[in-house]
Structures are given as C-alpha cells and as structure tokens.
mmCIF file of C-alpha atoms in Angstrom:
data_model
loop_
_atom_site.group_PDB
_atom_site.id
_atom_site.type_symbol
_atom_site.label_atom_id
_atom_site.label_comp_id
_atom_site.label_asym_id
_atom_site.label_seq_id
_atom_site.Cartn_x
_atom_site.Cartn_y
_atom_site.Cartn_z
ATOM 1 C CA MET A 1 49.825 -141.702 -29.301
ATOM 2 C CA ALA A 2 52.084 -141.382 -32.329
ATOM 3 C CA LYS A 3 53.195 -144.570 -33.955
ATOM 4 C CA ILE A 4 56.923 -144.792 -34.594
ATOM 5 C CA LEU A 5 57.860 -146.397 -37.855
ATOM 6 C CA LYS A 6 61.504 -147.199 -38.526
ATOM 7 C CA ILE A 7 61.835 -146.635 -42.237
ATOM 8 C CA TYR A 8 65.377 -146.350 -43.722
ATOM 9 C CA PRO A 9 66.415 -144.808 -47.008
ATOM 10 C CA ASP A 10 68.488 -147.749 -48.279
ATOM 11 C CA ASN A 11 65.617 -150.302 -47.925
ATOM 12 C CA PRO A 12 62.169 -148.662 -47.239
ATOM 13 C CA GLN A 13 59.675 -151.434 -46.286
ATOM 14 C CA GLU A 14 56.636 -151.151 -48.590
ATOM 15 C CA ASN A 15 54.179 -152.128 -45.907
ATOM 16 C CA LEU A 16 55.325 -149.415 -43.573
ATOM 17 C CA VAL A 17 55.211 -146.788 -46.479
ATOM 18 C CA ASN A 18 51.726 -147.950 -47.266
ATOM 19 C CA GLU A 19 50.747 -147.443 -43.621
ATOM 20 C CA VAL A 20 51.852 -143.744 -43.979
ATOM 21 C CA ILE A 21 49.898 -143.398 -47.101
ATOM 22 C CA LYS A 22 46.809 -144.632 -45.410
ATOM 23 C CA THR A 23 47.299 -142.197 -42.501
ATOM 24 C CA LEU A 24 47.695 -139.332 -44.899
ATOM 25 C CA ASN A 25 44.538 -140.276 -46.803
ATOM 26 C CA ASN A 26 42.687 -140.413 -43.451
ATOM 27 C CA GLY A 27 43.709 -136.836 -42.527
ATOM 28 C CA GLY A 28 46.587 -137.812 -40.330
ATOM 29 C CA LEU A 29 49.699 -135.864 -39.655
ATOM 30 C CA ILE A 30 53.187 -137.295 -40.110
ATOM 31 C CA ILE A 31 56.729 -136.448 -39.090
ATOM 32 C CA TYR A 32 59.198 -137.544 -41.804
ATOM 33 C CA PRO A 33 62.846 -137.211 -42.647
ATOM 34 C CA SER A 34 64.228 -135.153 -45.589
ATOM 35 C CA ASP A 35 67.578 -134.093 -47.015
ATOM 36 C CA THR A 36 67.703 -131.287 -44.465
ATOM 37 C CA VAL A 37 65.659 -131.389 -41.267
ATOM 38 C CA TYR A 38 62.799 -133.437 -39.960
ATOM 39 C CA ALA A 39 59.446 -132.025 -40.965
ATOM 40 C CA LEU A 40 55.693 -132.158 -40.340
ATOM 41 C CA GLY A 41 53.527 -133.155 -43.247
ATOM 42 C CA CYS A 42 49.950 -133.847 -44.191
ATOM 43 C CA ASN A 43 47.675 -134.355 -47.246
ATOM 44 C CA ILE A 44 47.627 -131.097 -49.122
ATOM 45 C CA PHE A 45 43.927 -131.626 -50.163
ATOM 46 C CA ASP A 46 42.639 -132.372 -46.650
ATOM 47 C CA ILE A 47 41.615 -129.016 -45.355
ATOM 48 C CA LYS A 48 41.083 -130.357 -41.766
ATOM 49 C CA ALA A 49 44.563 -131.777 -41.756
ATOM 50 C CA MET A 50 45.979 -128.543 -42.998
ATOM 51 C CA GLU A 51 44.157 -126.611 -40.159
ATOM 52 C CA LYS A 52 45.673 -128.997 -37.678
ATOM 53 C CA LEU A 53 49.050 -128.361 -39.052
ATOM 54 C CA ALA A 54 48.521 -124.613 -38.796
ATOM 55 C CA GLN A 55 47.331 -125.065 -35.178
ATOM 56 C CA MET A 56 50.541 -126.755 -34.363
ATOM 57 C CA LYS A 57 52.525 -123.857 -35.720
ATOM 58 C CA LYS A 58 50.307 -121.440 -33.804
ATOM 59 C CA ILE A 59 49.176 -119.610 -36.899
ATOM 60 C CA LYS A 60 46.007 -119.182 -38.924
ATOM 61 C CA LEU A 61 45.790 -121.403 -42.070
ATOM 62 C CA ASP A 62 45.449 -118.417 -44.369
ATOM 63 C CA LYS A 63 48.675 -116.938 -42.977
ATOM 64 C CA ALA A 64 50.600 -120.169 -43.231
ATOM 65 C CA LYS A 65 53.354 -120.717 -45.715
ATOM 66 C CA PHE A 66 53.603 -124.447 -45.928
ATOM 67 C CA SER A 67 55.951 -125.749 -48.590
ATOM 68 C CA ILE A 68 54.727 -128.319 -51.128
ATOM 69 C CA ILE A 69 56.749 -131.397 -51.231
ATOM 70 C CA CYS A 70 57.017 -133.018 -54.773
ATOM 71 C CA ASN A 71 58.930 -136.130 -55.871
ATOM 72 C CA ASP A 72 59.897 -134.362 -59.131
ATOM 73 C CA LEU A 73 58.935 -131.302 -61.276
ATOM 74 C CA SER A 74 56.081 -132.984 -63.002
ATOM 75 C CA HIS A 75 53.636 -131.442 -60.433
ATOM 76 C CA LEU A 76 54.926 -127.943 -60.992
ATOM 77 C CA SER A 77 52.165 -126.881 -63.455
ATOM 78 C CA ASP A 78 49.397 -128.127 -61.015
ATOM 79 C CA PHE A 79 50.479 -125.406 -58.441
ATOM 80 C CA THR A 80 52.453 -122.726 -60.150
ATOM 81 C CA ARG A 81 51.979 -120.323 -63.147
ATOM 82 C CA PRO A 82 54.010 -121.209 -66.217
ATOM 83 C CA VAL A 83 57.660 -120.482 -65.796
ATOM 84 C CA GLU A 84 60.245 -119.362 -68.307
ATOM 85 C CA THR A 85 62.546 -121.891 -69.837
ATOM 86 C CA SER A 86 65.542 -120.355 -68.087
ATOM 87 C CA VAL A 87 63.747 -120.749 -64.658
ATOM 88 C CA PHE A 88 62.780 -124.302 -65.454
ATOM 89 C CA ARG A 89 66.355 -125.144 -66.287
ATOM 90 C CA PHE A 90 67.500 -123.536 -63.137
ATOM 91 C CA LEU A 91 65.055 -125.521 -61.151
ATOM 92 C CA LYS A 92 66.108 -128.740 -62.902
ATOM 93 C CA SER A 93 69.684 -128.151 -62.260
ATOM 94 C CA HIS A 94 69.113 -127.734 -58.468
ATOM 95 C CA LEU A 95 66.470 -130.382 -57.717
ATOM 96 C CA PRO A 96 66.224 -132.747 -56.157
ATOM 97 C CA GLY A 97 68.130 -130.874 -53.458
ATOM 98 C CA PRO A 98 68.013 -128.867 -50.234
ATOM 99 C CA PHE A 99 66.150 -125.886 -51.688
ATOM 100 C CA THR A 100 62.652 -124.327 -51.286
ATOM 101 C CA PHE A 101 61.813 -122.424 -54.423
ATOM 102 C CA ILE A 102 59.311 -119.586 -54.243
ATOM 103 C CA LEU A 103 57.142 -119.391 -57.453
ATOM 104 C CA GLU A 104 53.898 -117.635 -58.446
ATOM 105 C CA ALA A 105 50.925 -119.820 -57.519
ATOM 106 C CA ASN A 106 48.148 -120.470 -60.107
ATOM 107 C CA LYS A 107 44.447 -120.502 -59.643
ATOM 108 C CA SER A 108 44.033 -124.295 -59.265
ATOM 109 C CA VAL A 109 46.082 -124.571 -56.047
ATOM 110 C CA PRO A 110 44.425 -126.633 -53.196
ATOM 111 C CA LEU A 111 41.831 -124.894 -51.021
ATOM 112 C CA ALA A 112 44.290 -124.135 -48.157
ATOM 113 C CA TYR A 113 46.483 -122.100 -50.634
ATOM 114 C CA LYS A 114 43.701 -120.243 -52.448
ATOM 115 C CA ASN A 115 44.656 -116.622 -51.378
ATOM 116 C CA HIS A 116 48.260 -117.123 -51.856
ATOM 117 C CA LYS A 117 50.040 -115.308 -54.621
ATOM 118 C CA THR A 118 53.172 -117.373 -54.211
ATOM 119 C CA ILE A 119 53.994 -121.002 -53.262
ATOM 120 C CA GLY A 120 57.040 -122.796 -52.000
ATOM 121 C CA ILE A 121 58.118 -125.975 -53.864
ATOM 122 C CA ARG A 122 60.457 -128.612 -52.474
ATOM 123 C CA VAL A 123 61.847 -131.670 -54.082
ATOM 124 C CA PRO A 124 63.997 -133.288 -51.293
ATOM 125 C CA ASP A 125 66.991 -135.427 -52.247
ATOM 126 C CA HIS A 126 65.741 -138.254 -49.996
ATOM 127 C CA PRO A 127 64.090 -141.427 -50.993
ATOM 128 C CA ILE A 128 61.514 -141.472 -48.228
ATOM 129 C CA PRO A 129 59.506 -138.320 -48.908
ATOM 130 C CA GLN A 130 59.915 -139.027 -52.704
ATOM 131 C CA LEU A 131 58.463 -142.482 -52.195
ATOM 132 C CA ILE A 132 55.573 -141.078 -50.050
ATOM 133 C CA VAL A 133 54.587 -138.575 -52.612
ATOM 134 C CA GLU A 134 54.849 -141.073 -55.443
ATOM 135 C CA LYS A 135 52.790 -143.622 -53.718
ATOM 136 C CA LEU A 136 50.234 -140.995 -52.521
ATOM 137 C CA GLY A 137 49.824 -139.771 -56.057
ATOM 138 C CA HIS A 138 50.215 -136.019 -55.190
ATOM 139 C CA PRO A 139 52.415 -133.753 -53.077
ATOM 140 C CA ILE A 140 52.147 -133.188 -49.356
ATOM 141 C CA ALA A 141 52.111 -129.955 -47.351
ATOM 142 C CA SER A 142 55.181 -129.506 -45.098
ATOM 143 C CA THR A 143 56.781 -127.351 -42.396
ATOM 144 C CA SER A 144 60.127 -127.801 -40.536
ATOM 145 C CA ILE A 145 60.237 -128.920 -37.042
ATOM 146 C CA LYS A 146 61.929 -126.257 -34.937
ATOM 147 C CA ASP A 147 63.668 -127.086 -31.580
ATOM 148 C CA ASP A 148 63.048 -125.240 -28.376
ATOM 149 C CA ASP A 149 66.814 -124.768 -27.985
ATOM 150 C CA GLU A 150 67.755 -121.631 -29.848
ATOM 151 C CA ILE A 151 71.396 -122.820 -30.457
ATOM 152 C CA ILE A 152 70.362 -126.138 -31.945
ATOM 153 C CA GLU A 153 67.330 -124.550 -33.856
ATOM 154 C CA TYR A 154 66.142 -127.783 -35.456
ATOM 155 C CA SER A 155 65.480 -131.167 -33.783
ATOM 156 C CA THR A 156 67.683 -133.941 -35.122
ATOM 157 C CA ASP A 157 66.836 -136.857 -32.926
ATOM 158 C CA PRO A 158 63.711 -138.758 -34.058
ATOM 159 C CA GLU A 159 63.199 -140.314 -30.619
ATOM 160 C CA LEU A 160 63.107 -136.898 -28.934
ATOM 161 C CA ILE A 161 60.904 -135.616 -31.766
ATOM 162 C CA ALA A 162 58.495 -138.543 -31.145
ATOM 163 C CA GLU A 163 58.481 -137.857 -27.473
ATOM 164 C CA LYS A 164 57.661 -134.128 -27.957
ATOM 165 C CA TYR A 165 54.952 -134.703 -30.667
ATOM 166 C CA ASP A 166 53.575 -137.895 -29.299
ATOM 167 C CA HIS A 167 49.937 -136.623 -28.903
ATOM 168 C CA LEU A 168 50.061 -134.231 -31.770
ATOM 169 C CA VAL A 169 50.786 -136.413 -34.818
ATOM 170 C CA ASP A 170 49.782 -139.842 -35.920
ATOM 171 C CA ILE A 171 53.117 -141.265 -37.309
ATOM 172 C CA VAL A 172 56.786 -140.410 -36.656
ATOM 173 C CA ILE A 173 59.146 -141.935 -39.316
ATOM 174 C CA ASP A 174 62.417 -142.693 -37.671
ATOM 175 C CA SER A 175 65.071 -142.620 -40.259
ATOM 176 C CA GLY A 176 68.040 -141.995 -37.982
ATOM 177 C CA TYR A 177 69.459 -138.622 -37.022
ATOM 178 C CA GLY A 178 68.530 -135.748 -39.239
ATOM 179 C CA ASP A 179 70.401 -132.658 -40.221
ATOM 180 C CA ASN A 180 70.006 -129.269 -38.330
ATOM 181 C CA ILE A 181 70.375 -127.009 -41.343
ATOM 182 C CA ALA A 182 67.174 -126.133 -43.112
ATOM 183 C CA SER A 183 66.676 -125.704 -46.915
ATOM 184 C CA THR A 184 67.863 -122.620 -48.777
ATOM 185 C CA ILE A 185 64.862 -120.552 -49.712
ATOM 186 C CA VAL A 186 65.128 -118.933 -53.216
ATOM 187 C CA ASP A 187 62.646 -116.548 -54.578
ATOM 188 C CA LEU A 188 62.200 -117.087 -58.359
ATOM 189 C CA THR A 189 59.090 -114.908 -58.894
ATOM 190 C CA SER A 190 61.089 -112.226 -60.659
ATOM 191 C CA GLY A 191 62.836 -114.675 -62.997
ATOM 192 C CA GLU A 192 66.098 -114.108 -61.265
ATOM 193 C CA PRO A 193 67.138 -116.058 -58.100
ATOM 194 C CA GLU A 194 66.996 -114.185 -54.953
ATOM 195 C CA ILE A 195 68.068 -115.842 -51.682
ATOM 196 C CA ILE A 196 65.618 -115.276 -48.937
ATOM 197 C CA ARG A 197 67.235 -117.599 -46.413
ATOM 198 C CA GLN A 198 70.647 -119.165 -46.735
ATOM 199 C CA GLY A 199 70.509 -122.837 -45.663
ATOM 200 C CA LYS A 200 72.024 -126.125 -46.671
ATOM 201 C CA GLY A 201 71.765 -125.571 -50.408
ATOM 202 C CA ILE A 202 74.357 -123.524 -52.313
ATOM 203 C CA VAL A 203 73.112 -121.685 -55.450
#
C-alpha cells in the first residue's frame, strides 16, 4: 500500500521529505505535486524503478519519454549538449515555470535514456519537487498522471490519486488539490522555440 504523506509547500516537514528521499534511493515510485499537474516520479539512475514507471504507462522503457525534473539549470550540462547563449537566456527567463523544454541529449545521460537523441527538461515552480531534487542530489524522472475521464484529463485530487495508485507506488505526497493543465512543451533543438503542446506556460 502507498504511504500518504501530507507535505505542504509553505512549510515542508524535513523528516517527511527525507522519507521521500529514502524511498527514491531504494528504487521506490512516488506521486508528487508540481506547478502544473500531479506526477509520477522515480530515481533517474535506478533502471528497475525506471522500468516500473514505464510499465505503469504501458510502454517499453526505450520508447518512454520521461521528463527530467531539475531544481535549477545547474544540471543542464549533465544531460544535454551545450546550448547557445540565446537558448540558455531563453531557458533562464522561463524557468522555474510550467514548461518542458526539449533539448539535444548528450552521451552521458542515465542508462534509461541512452538511445534518446532528445530529452525533456522541467524545473517546476513548486518548492516540493525542487526540495526533493535538491536533497536527493540529482534530478528525478517524471511523467504526468492522466485521468480516465477524458473531459478532466488530469487528476487533481490527491486522495483519489492515492486510491487509484495504492498498490502501484510507494508514496503519494498530498499537497492539496493540483492543477489540471499540463506543462507547455517547447522544442528548442533548432535553437528557435517551437511549441509542441500548449499548456499552462505562455511563451
């Protein structure tokens, strides 16, 4: 059964955040809040956890396009090829924020991303994922939680999310109701921003 941890942005309890870190380091899956929708996350360097994440999305890991959640742009060079100054300025002016930026992947990406030419980078404007990544010491892999209801599209109620994913994840972070609009996906591989999916973020 998933453990529900009530962690709120204005005063995140350190002992609860540490429990999340321990779970991630042990290959566990978490559900966490962001500046857009609730999302599934795991340790980006744990291949078994990444495979579990892919199974939940009913796709093969090598076909999965899981975003990388960072707490700032300092991890950029760990996963992406060098970007032009203009692109870096563009990223800096929009992050943290409700965007997923597609960039060219480098050769030192984690094993689960080895055959990927591009990679999606997220820096959510939300203290909880930022704190998790900061305390973990490296980014996490992430994918949005879709709702079965086509009209709602994204699940917003953490209690209903916990009920649905009770036997599939280890921790559900309840941070109150989430948003139901996903991030805006922007492709920056050509150097010029190209909107792939219009979401919450306005370019």
